[in-house]
PDB file of C-alpha atoms and ligand atoms in Angstrom:
ATOM      1  CA  UNK A   1     130.795  32.233  47.336  1.00  0.00           C
ATOM      2  CA  UNK A   2     127.692  32.684  45.434  1.00  0.00           C
ATOM      3  CA  UNK A   3     123.917  32.140  47.658  1.00  0.00           C
ATOM      4  CA  UNK A   4     121.331  30.697  45.376  1.00  0.00           C
ATOM      5  CA  UNK A   5     118.109  31.065  47.367  1.00  0.00           C
ATOM      6  CA  UNK A   6     116.184  28.291  45.051  1.00  0.00           C
ATOM      7  CA  UNK A   7     118.081  25.199  43.513  1.00  0.00           C
ATOM      8  CA  UNK A   8     116.004  23.050  41.481  1.00  0.00           C
ATOM      9  CA  UNK A   9     116.865  19.352  41.313  1.00  0.00           C
ATOM     10  CA  UNK A  10     115.327  16.426  39.218  1.00  0.00           C
ATOM     11  CA  UNK A  11     116.393  13.224  38.058  1.00  0.00           C
ATOM     12  CA  UNK A  12     115.771   9.383  38.173  1.00  0.00           C
ATOM     13  CA  UNK A  13     115.892   7.187  40.861  1.00  0.00           C
ATOM     14  CA  UNK A  14     118.715   6.112  42.671  1.00  0.00           C
ATOM     15  CA  UNK A  15     120.477   9.036  40.434  1.00  0.00           C
ATOM     16  CA  UNK A  16     122.680  10.346  43.362  1.00  0.00           C
ATOM     17  CA  UNK A  17     119.834  13.325  44.126  1.00  0.00           C
ATOM     18  CA  UNK A  18     119.635  13.245  47.652  1.00  0.00           C
ATOM     19  CA  UNK A  19     123.296  12.587  48.836  1.00  0.00           C
ATOM     20  CA  UNK A  20     124.632  15.623  46.345  1.00  0.00           C
ATOM     21  CA  UNK A  21     120.770  17.883  47.458  1.00  0.00           C
ATOM     22  CA  UNK A  22     122.150  17.004  51.113  1.00  0.00           C
ATOM     23  CA  UNK A  23     125.858  18.447  50.319  1.00  0.00           C
ATOM     24  CA  UNK A  24     124.565  21.245  48.749  1.00  0.00           C
ATOM     25  CA  UNK A  25     122.686  22.022  51.063  1.00  0.00           C
ATOM     26  CA  UNK A  26     125.421  22.229  53.408  1.00  0.00           C
ATOM     27  CA  UNK A  27     127.689  24.120  51.065  1.00  0.00           C
ATOM     28  CA  UNK A  28     125.470  26.201  50.647  1.00  0.00           C
ATOM     29  CA  UNK A  29     122.948  26.578  53.838  1.00  0.00           C
ATOM     30  CA  UNK A  30     120.315  26.052  52.463  1.00  0.00           C
ATOM     31  CA  UNK A  31     116.838  23.782  53.778  1.00  0.00           C
ATOM     32  CA  UNK A  32     116.403  20.744  51.766  1.00  0.00           C
ATOM     33  CA  UNK A  33     113.246  19.517  50.958  1.00  0.00           C
ATOM     34  CA  UNK A  34     113.315  15.772  49.740  1.00  0.00           C
ATOM     35  CA  UNK A  35     110.011  15.905  47.499  1.00  0.00           C
ATOM     36  CA  UNK A  36     110.000  12.328  46.344  1.00  0.00           C
ATOM     37  CA  UNK A  37     109.492  11.341  50.152  1.00  0.00           C
ATOM     38  CA  UNK A  38     106.244  13.410  50.274  1.00  0.00           C
ATOM     39  CA  UNK A  39     104.727  11.040  47.376  1.00  0.00           C
ATOM     40  CA  UNK A  40     106.384   8.258  49.376  1.00  0.00           C
ATOM     41  CA  UNK A  41     104.164   8.833  52.351  1.00  0.00           C
ATOM     42  CA  UNK A  42     101.573   9.616  50.255  1.00  0.00           C
ATOM     43  CA  UNK A  43     101.581   5.450  48.656  1.00  0.00           C
ATOM     44  CA  UNK A  44     102.750   4.217  52.032  1.00  0.00           C
ATOM     45  CA  UNK A  45      99.617   5.863  53.665  1.00  0.00           C
ATOM     46  CA  UNK A  46      97.387   4.014  51.144  1.00  0.00           C
ATOM     47  CA  UNK A  47      98.912   0.872  51.375  1.00  0.00           C
ATOM     48  CA  UNK A  48      98.968   0.912  55.500  1.00  0.00           C
ATOM     49  CA  UNK A  49      94.928   1.133  55.276  1.00  0.00           C
ATOM     50  CA  UNK A  50      94.553  -1.433  52.889  1.00  0.00           C
ATOM     51  CA  UNK A  51      94.041   0.479  49.877  1.00  0.00           C
ATOM     52  CA  UNK A  52      94.247   0.143  45.825  1.00  0.00           C
ATOM     53  CA  UNK A  53      97.233   3.002  44.691  1.00  0.00           C
ATOM     54  CA  UNK A  54      95.057   3.276  41.627  1.00  0.00           C
ATOM     55  CA  UNK A  55      91.737   4.344  43.638  1.00  0.00           C
ATOM     56  CA  UNK A  56      92.041   8.440  42.637  1.00  0.00           C
ATOM     57  CA  UNK A  57      89.702   9.729  45.067  1.00  0.00           C
ATOM     58  CA  UNK A  58      91.582   7.658  47.645  1.00  0.00           C
ATOM     59  CA  UNK A  59      94.589   8.303  46.919  1.00  0.00           C
ATOM     60  CA  UNK A  60      93.868  12.863  46.567  1.00  0.00           C
ATOM     61  CA  UNK A  61      92.156  12.265  49.410  1.00  0.00           C
ATOM     62  CA  UNK A  62      95.418  11.462  51.068  1.00  0.00           C
ATOM     63  CA  UNK A  63      97.498  13.805  49.593  1.00  0.00           C
ATOM     64  CA  UNK A  64      95.255  16.273  51.644  1.00  0.00           C
ATOM     65  CA  UNK A  65      95.248  15.091  54.565  1.00  0.00           C
ATOM     66  CA  UNK A  66      98.675  14.042  54.712  1.00  0.00           C
ATOM     67  CA  UNK A  67     101.126  14.968  58.075  1.00  0.00           C
ATOM     68  CA  UNK A  68     104.274  14.992  59.329  1.00  0.00           C
ATOM     69  CA  UNK A  69     104.405  11.845  61.285  1.00  0.00           C
ATOM     70  CA  UNK A  70     103.787   9.865  57.681  1.00  0.00           C
ATOM     71  CA  UNK A  71     107.349  10.930  56.783  1.00  0.00           C
ATOM     72  CA  UNK A  72     108.446   8.792  59.361  1.00  0.00           C
ATOM     73  CA  UNK A  73     106.572   6.063  58.501  1.00  0.00           C
ATOM     74  CA  UNK A  74     110.166   2.808  58.881  1.00  0.00           C
ATOM     75  CA  UNK A  75     108.376   1.414  55.675  1.00  0.00           C
ATOM     76  CA  UNK A  76     109.015   5.029  53.684  1.00  0.00           C
ATOM     77  CA  UNK A  77     112.005   3.368  51.410  1.00  0.00           C
ATOM     78  CA  UNK A  78     110.625  -0.130  50.772  1.00  0.00           C
ATOM     79  CA  UNK A  79     109.805  -1.350  47.506  1.00  0.00           C
ATOM     80  CA  UNK A  80     106.229  -1.580  47.833  1.00  0.00           C
ATOM     81  CA  UNK A  81     106.455   1.670  48.792  1.00  0.00           C
ATOM     82  CA  UNK A  82     107.938   3.470  45.972  1.00  0.00           C
ATOM     83  CA  UNK A  83     105.747   1.161  43.565  1.00  0.00           C
ATOM     84  CA  UNK A  84     103.182   2.186  45.177  1.00  0.00           C
ATOM     85  CA  UNK A  85     104.604   6.299  44.987  1.00  0.00           C
ATOM     86  CA  UNK A  86     105.349   6.108  41.657  1.00  0.00           C
ATOM     87  CA  UNK A  87     101.973   4.950  40.685  1.00  0.00           C
ATOM     88  CA  UNK A  88      99.624   7.917  42.744  1.00  0.00           C
ATOM     89  CA  UNK A  89     102.354  10.278  41.527  1.00  0.00           C
ATOM     90  CA  UNK A  90     101.067  10.157  38.166  1.00  0.00           C
ATOM     91  CA  UNK A  91      97.099  11.192  39.953  1.00  0.00           C
ATOM     92  CA  UNK A  92      97.528  14.654  38.181  1.00  0.00           C
ATOM     93  CA  UNK A  93      94.944  15.250  41.683  1.00  0.00           C
ATOM     94  CA  UNK A  94      97.335  13.906  44.075  1.00  0.00           C
ATOM     95  CA  UNK A  95     100.082  16.190  42.807  1.00  0.00           C
ATOM     96  CA  UNK A  96      97.237  19.235  43.516  1.00  0.00           C
ATOM     97  CA  UNK A  97      96.952  18.266  46.353  1.00  0.00           C
ATOM     98  CA  UNK A  98     101.413  18.864  47.042  1.00  0.00           C
ATOM     99  CA  UNK A  99     101.557  21.043  44.757  1.00  0.00           C
ATOM    100  CA  UNK A 100     100.831  24.098  47.010  1.00  0.00           C
ATOM    101  CA  UNK A 101     103.119  22.873  50.106  1.00  0.00           C
ATOM    102  CA  UNK A 102     106.468  22.148  48.017  1.00  0.00           C
ATOM    103  CA  UNK A 103     105.798  26.510  46.594  1.00  0.00           C
ATOM    104  CA  UNK A 104     105.398  27.397  50.391  1.00  0.00           C
ATOM    105  CA  UNK A 105     108.778  25.722  51.294  1.00  0.00           C
ATOM    106  CA  UNK A 106     110.149  27.325  48.406  1.00  0.00           C
ATOM    107  CA  UNK A 107     109.134  30.725  49.480  1.00  0.00           C
ATOM    108  CA  UNK A 108     108.930  31.106  53.181  1.00  0.00           C
ATOM    109  CA  UNK A 109     112.447  28.628  54.007  1.00  0.00           C
ATOM    110  CA  UNK A 110     112.784  27.573  57.317  1.00  0.00           C
ATOM    111  CA  UNK A 111     113.710  29.746  59.842  1.00  0.00           C
ATOM    112  CA  UNK A 112     117.428  30.522  59.853  1.00  0.00           C
ATOM    113  CA  UNK A 113     118.027  29.513  56.959  1.00  0.00           C
ATOM    114  CA  UNK A 114     118.185  31.804  53.218  1.00  0.00           C
ATOM    115  CA  UNK A 115     117.584  29.434  50.752  1.00  0.00           C
ATOM    116  CA  UNK A 116     115.787  26.144  49.526  1.00  0.00           C
ATOM    117  CA  UNK A 117     117.360  22.752  47.840  1.00  0.00           C
ATOM    118  CA  UNK A 118     114.723  20.905  46.471  1.00  0.00           C
ATOM    119  CA  UNK A 119     115.172  17.118  45.192  1.00  0.00           C
ATOM    120  CA  UNK A 120     112.546  15.647  42.373  1.00  0.00           C
ATOM    121  CA  UNK A 121     111.344  14.507  39.441  1.00  0.00           C
ATOM    122  CA  UNK A 122     109.397  17.641  38.198  1.00  0.00           C
ATOM    123  CA  UNK A 123     110.527  21.493  40.596  1.00  0.00           C
ATOM    124  CA  UNK A 124     112.659  22.839  37.729  1.00  0.00           C
ATOM    125  CA  UNK A 125     109.590  22.224  35.654  1.00  0.00           C
ATOM    126  CA  UNK A 126     106.246  23.204  37.786  1.00  0.00           C
ATOM    127  CA  UNK A 127     107.369  23.323  40.991  1.00  0.00           C
ATOM    128  CA  UNK A 128     110.079  26.026  41.357  1.00  0.00           C
ATOM    129  CA  UNK A 129     110.172  26.706  37.485  1.00  0.00           C
ATOM    130  CA  UNK A 130     112.576  30.587  38.490  1.00  0.00           C
ATOM    131  CA  UNK A 131     114.867  28.864  40.091  1.00  0.00           C
ATOM    132  CA  UNK A 132     117.976  30.999  40.581  1.00  0.00           C
ATOM    133  CA  UNK A 133     119.342  26.764  39.302  1.00  0.00           C
ATOM    134  CA  UNK A 134     118.071  23.983  37.885  1.00  0.00           C
ATOM    135  CA  UNK A 135     120.143  20.786  37.769  1.00  0.00           C
ATOM    136  CA  UNK A 136     119.074  17.174  35.892  1.00  0.00           C
ATOM    137  CA  UNK A 137     121.221  14.561  37.955  1.00  0.00           C
ATOM    138  CA  UNK A 138     120.161  11.231  35.573  1.00  0.00           C
ATOM    139  CA  UNK A 139     122.329   8.086  34.852  1.00  0.00           C
ATOM    140  CA  UNK A 140     122.266   4.903  32.336  1.00  0.00           C
ATOM    141  CA  UNK A 141     119.507   1.871  33.917  1.00  0.00           C
ATOM    142  CA  UNK A 142     122.012  -0.458  34.685  1.00  0.00           C
ATOM    143  CA  UNK A 143     124.097   1.990  37.003  1.00  0.00           C
ATOM    144  CA  UNK A 144     121.315   2.955  38.813  1.00  0.00           C
ATOM    145  CA  UNK A 145     120.128  -0.221  39.665  1.00  0.00           C
ATOM    146  CA  UNK A 146     123.425  -1.446  40.372  1.00  0.00           C
ATOM    147  CA  UNK A 147     123.641   1.860  43.344  1.00  0.00           C
ATOM    148  CA  UNK A 148     120.459   0.275  44.262  1.00  0.00           C
ATOM    149  CA  UNK A 149     121.680  -3.438  44.063  1.00  0.00           C
ATOM    150  CA  UNK A 150     124.549  -2.429  46.528  1.00  0.00           C
ATOM    151  CA  UNK A 151     122.389  -0.091  48.593  1.00  0.00           C
ATOM    152  CA  UNK A 152     120.197  -2.631  49.544  1.00  0.00           C
ATOM    153  CA  UNK A 153     123.199  -5.933  49.472  1.00  0.00           C
ATOM    154  CA  UNK A 154     124.738  -2.975  52.292  1.00  0.00           C
ATOM    155  CA  UNK A 155     121.502  -2.846  55.031  1.00  0.00           C
ATOM    156  CA  UNK A 156     121.375  -6.894  54.463  1.00  0.00           C
ATOM    157  CA  UNK A 157     118.773  -7.511  52.116  1.00  0.00           C
ATOM    158  CA  UNK A 158     119.142 -10.140  50.014  1.00  0.00           C
ATOM    159  CA  UNK A 159     117.993  -8.943  46.367  1.00  0.00           C
ATOM    160  CA  UNK A 160     117.959 -10.375  42.916  1.00  0.00           C
ATOM    161  CA  UNK A 161     119.886  -8.258  40.408  1.00  0.00           C
ATOM    162  CA  UNK A 162     117.435  -8.773  38.175  1.00  0.00           C
ATOM    163  CA  UNK A 163     114.174  -7.643  39.692  1.00  0.00           C
ATOM    164  CA  UNK A 164     115.607  -4.485  40.755  1.00  0.00           C
ATOM    165  CA  UNK A 165     116.784  -3.602  37.516  1.00  0.00           C
ATOM    166  CA  UNK A 166     113.519  -4.771  36.188  1.00  0.00           C
ATOM    167  CA  UNK A 167     111.484  -2.593  38.845  1.00  0.00           C
ATOM    168  CA  UNK A 168     113.433   0.638  38.790  1.00  0.00           C
ATOM    169  CA  UNK A 169     113.048   0.407  34.754  1.00  0.00           C
ATOM    170  CA  UNK A 170     108.741  -0.104  35.118  1.00  0.00           C
ATOM    171  CA  UNK A 171     109.241   3.447  37.775  1.00  0.00           C
ATOM    172  CA  UNK A 172     111.349   4.995  35.265  1.00  0.00           C
ATOM    173  CA  UNK A 173     108.600   3.878  32.481  1.00  0.00           C
ATOM    174  CA  UNK A 174     105.656   5.377  34.160  1.00  0.00           C
ATOM    175  CA  UNK A 175     107.761   8.658  35.878  1.00  0.00           C
ATOM    176  CA  UNK A 176     108.990   9.798  32.348  1.00  0.00           C
ATOM    177  CA  UNK A 177     105.271   8.684  30.066  1.00  0.00           C
ATOM    178  CA  UNK A 178     102.553  10.241  32.324  1.00  0.00           C
ATOM    179  CA  UNK A 179     101.004  12.686  31.466  1.00  0.00           C
ATOM    180  CA  UNK A 180     101.175  15.523  34.239  1.00  0.00           C
ATOM    181  CA  UNK A 181     104.381  16.691  35.074  1.00  0.00           C
ATOM    182  CA  UNK A 182     106.342  13.371  33.109  1.00  0.00           C
ATOM    183  CA  UNK A 183     110.958  13.080  34.446  1.00  0.00           C
ATOM    184  CA  UNK A 184     112.111  16.076  32.502  1.00  0.00           C
ATOM    185  CA  UNK A 185     115.165  18.742  32.820  1.00  0.00           C
ATOM    186  CA  UNK A 186     113.961  21.268  33.242  1.00  0.00           C
ATOM    187  CA  UNK A 187     114.691  24.266  29.442  1.00  0.00           C
ATOM    188  CA  UNK A 188     118.105  25.981  30.833  1.00  0.00           C
ATOM    189  CA  UNK A 189     118.948  22.632  33.571  1.00  0.00           C
ATOM    190  CA  UNK A 190     122.656  21.872  33.839  1.00  0.00           C
ATOM    191  CA  UNK A 191     122.467  17.879  32.629  1.00  0.00           C
ATOM    192  CA  UNK A 192     125.003  15.941  33.937  1.00  0.00           C
ATOM    193  CA  UNK A 193     125.343  11.970  34.000  1.00  0.00           C
ATOM    194  CA  UNK A 194     126.409  10.565  36.901  1.00  0.00           C
ATOM    195  CA  UNK A 195     126.886   7.144  35.800  1.00  0.00           C
ATOM    196  CA  UNK A 196     131.085   7.176  35.334  1.00  0.00           C
ATOM    197  CA  UNK A 197     131.344   9.809  38.075  1.00  0.00           C
ATOM    198  CA  UNK A 198     131.098   8.948  42.196  1.00  0.00           C
ATOM    199  CA  UNK A 199     129.823  11.720  44.454  1.00  0.00           C
ATOM    200  CA  UNK A 200     132.970  13.911  45.373  1.00  0.00           C
ATOM    201  CA  UNK A 201     132.846  14.229  41.539  1.00  0.00           C
ATOM    202  CA  UNK A 202     129.491  14.846  40.871  1.00  0.00           C
ATOM    203  CA  UNK A 203     129.338  17.485  43.503  1.00  0.00           C
ATOM    204  CA  UNK A 204     132.742  19.272  41.892  1.00  0.00           C
ATOM    205  CA  UNK A 205     131.000  19.595  38.425  1.00  0.00           C
ATOM    206  CA  UNK A 206     127.885  20.616  39.978  1.00  0.00           C
ATOM    207  CA  UNK A 207     128.917  23.472  42.143  1.00  0.00           C
ATOM    208  CA  UNK A 208     131.453  24.698  39.454  1.00  0.00           C
ATOM    209  CA  UNK A 209     128.235  25.677  37.409  1.00  0.00           C
ATOM    210  CA  UNK A 210     126.463  27.326  40.113  1.00  0.00           C
ATOM    211  CA  UNK A 211     129.420  29.188  40.669  1.00  0.00           C
ATOM    212  CA  UNK A 212     129.899  30.315  37.226  1.00  0.00           C
ATOM    213  CA  UNK A 213     126.334  30.914  36.501  1.00  0.00           C
ATOM    214  CA  UNK A 214     124.746  32.619  39.357  1.00  0.00           C
ATOM    215  CA  UNK A 215     124.858  36.245  40.221  1.00  0.00           C
ATOM    216  CA  UNK A 216     126.254  36.570  44.015  1.00  0.00           C
ATOM    217  CA  UNK A 217     123.248  37.378  46.924  1.00  0.00           C
ATOM    218  CA  UNK A 218     123.271  39.959  48.377  1.00  0.00           C
ATOM    219  CA  UNK A 219     122.421  38.914  52.320  1.00  0.00           C
TER     220      UNK A 219
HETATM  221  O1  LIG B 309     113.041  10.016  44.244  1.00  0.00           O
HETATM  222  P1  LIG B 309     111.828   9.615  45.362  1.00  0.00           P
HETATM  223  O2  LIG B 309     112.526   7.807  44.361  1.00  0.00           O
HETATM  224  O3  LIG B 309     112.136   9.128  46.409  1.00  0.00           O
HETATM  225  O4  LIG B 309     110.259   9.071  44.486  1.00  0.00           O
HETATM  226  C1  LIG B 309     109.478   8.280  44.527  1.00  0.00           C
HETATM  227  C2  LIG B 309     108.255   8.340  43.792  1.00  0.00           C
HETATM  228  O5  LIG B 309     107.667  10.074  43.714  1.00  0.00           O
HETATM  229  C3  LIG B 309     108.821   8.264  42.432  1.00  0.00           C
HETATM  230  O6  LIG B 309     108.620   7.319  41.539  1.00  0.00           O
HETATM  231  C4  LIG B 309     107.924   9.705  41.507  1.00  0.00           C
HETATM  232  C5  LIG B 309     107.313  10.414  42.164  1.00  0.00           C
HETATM  233  N1  LIG B 309     108.146  11.632  42.667  1.00  0.00           N
HETATM  234  C6  LIG B 309     107.643  12.619  41.687  1.00  0.00           C
HETATM  235  O7  LIG B 309     106.366  12.096  41.101  1.00  0.00           O
HETATM  236  N2  LIG B 309     108.035  14.109  41.810  1.00  0.00           N
HETATM  237  C7  LIG B 309     108.639  14.445  42.192  1.00  0.00           C
HETATM  238  N3  LIG B 309     109.332  15.685  42.567  1.00  0.00           N
HETATM  239  C8  LIG B 309     109.316  13.050  43.766  1.00  0.00           C
HETATM  240  C9  LIG B 309     109.239  12.537  43.274  1.00  0.00           C
END
């Protein structure tokens, strides 16, 4: 089996990145970093402090002083946090203040792990441009909105289908059109559209790609 040291996994929200990253981490024994949770933690702390996510100076300060406990906030996955995180993610100083931490994780995996997988929006393009494997997992807006709608329903919420789609479209637009590190497949990335694939099929297709392109690494 090949043993990639760094896997970069990018794509829009609800394309299946999180589930695939966890499965790949297990399969290849890698440490996993969900980089979206860093932006979510910044966005959430700003809301909790009653501040405006568009306040660039304050957002940059929060990003510079992020604490591990901020990543455990129970509101990290709420819709309000999603929108706020997407706003702060467009602020260059916020991205700059989160960059070193992500690169450090990639360079020095936590004890017991020989490699890492980072998932996000700019991992293959900005954070780890030298990654052994670059993946871009996407799906149509409709397919992703439907997945998110069902997730919310399964969690006991009472979502409105149209609102879920509109909110996702506005976040996609902001994440893709921002000037700094917009959502883009890295050059040479394996692009996988999961609109019509279940998780097992998507996972198998990524593993087949990795096995066909990555050189074995000596332990
Ligand atoms: O993956 P997610 O939905 O948890 O990400 C939350 C927000 O953070 C998303 O709107 C875009 C931003 N983000 C980013 O700009 N760069 C990353 N590497 C990860 C997330």
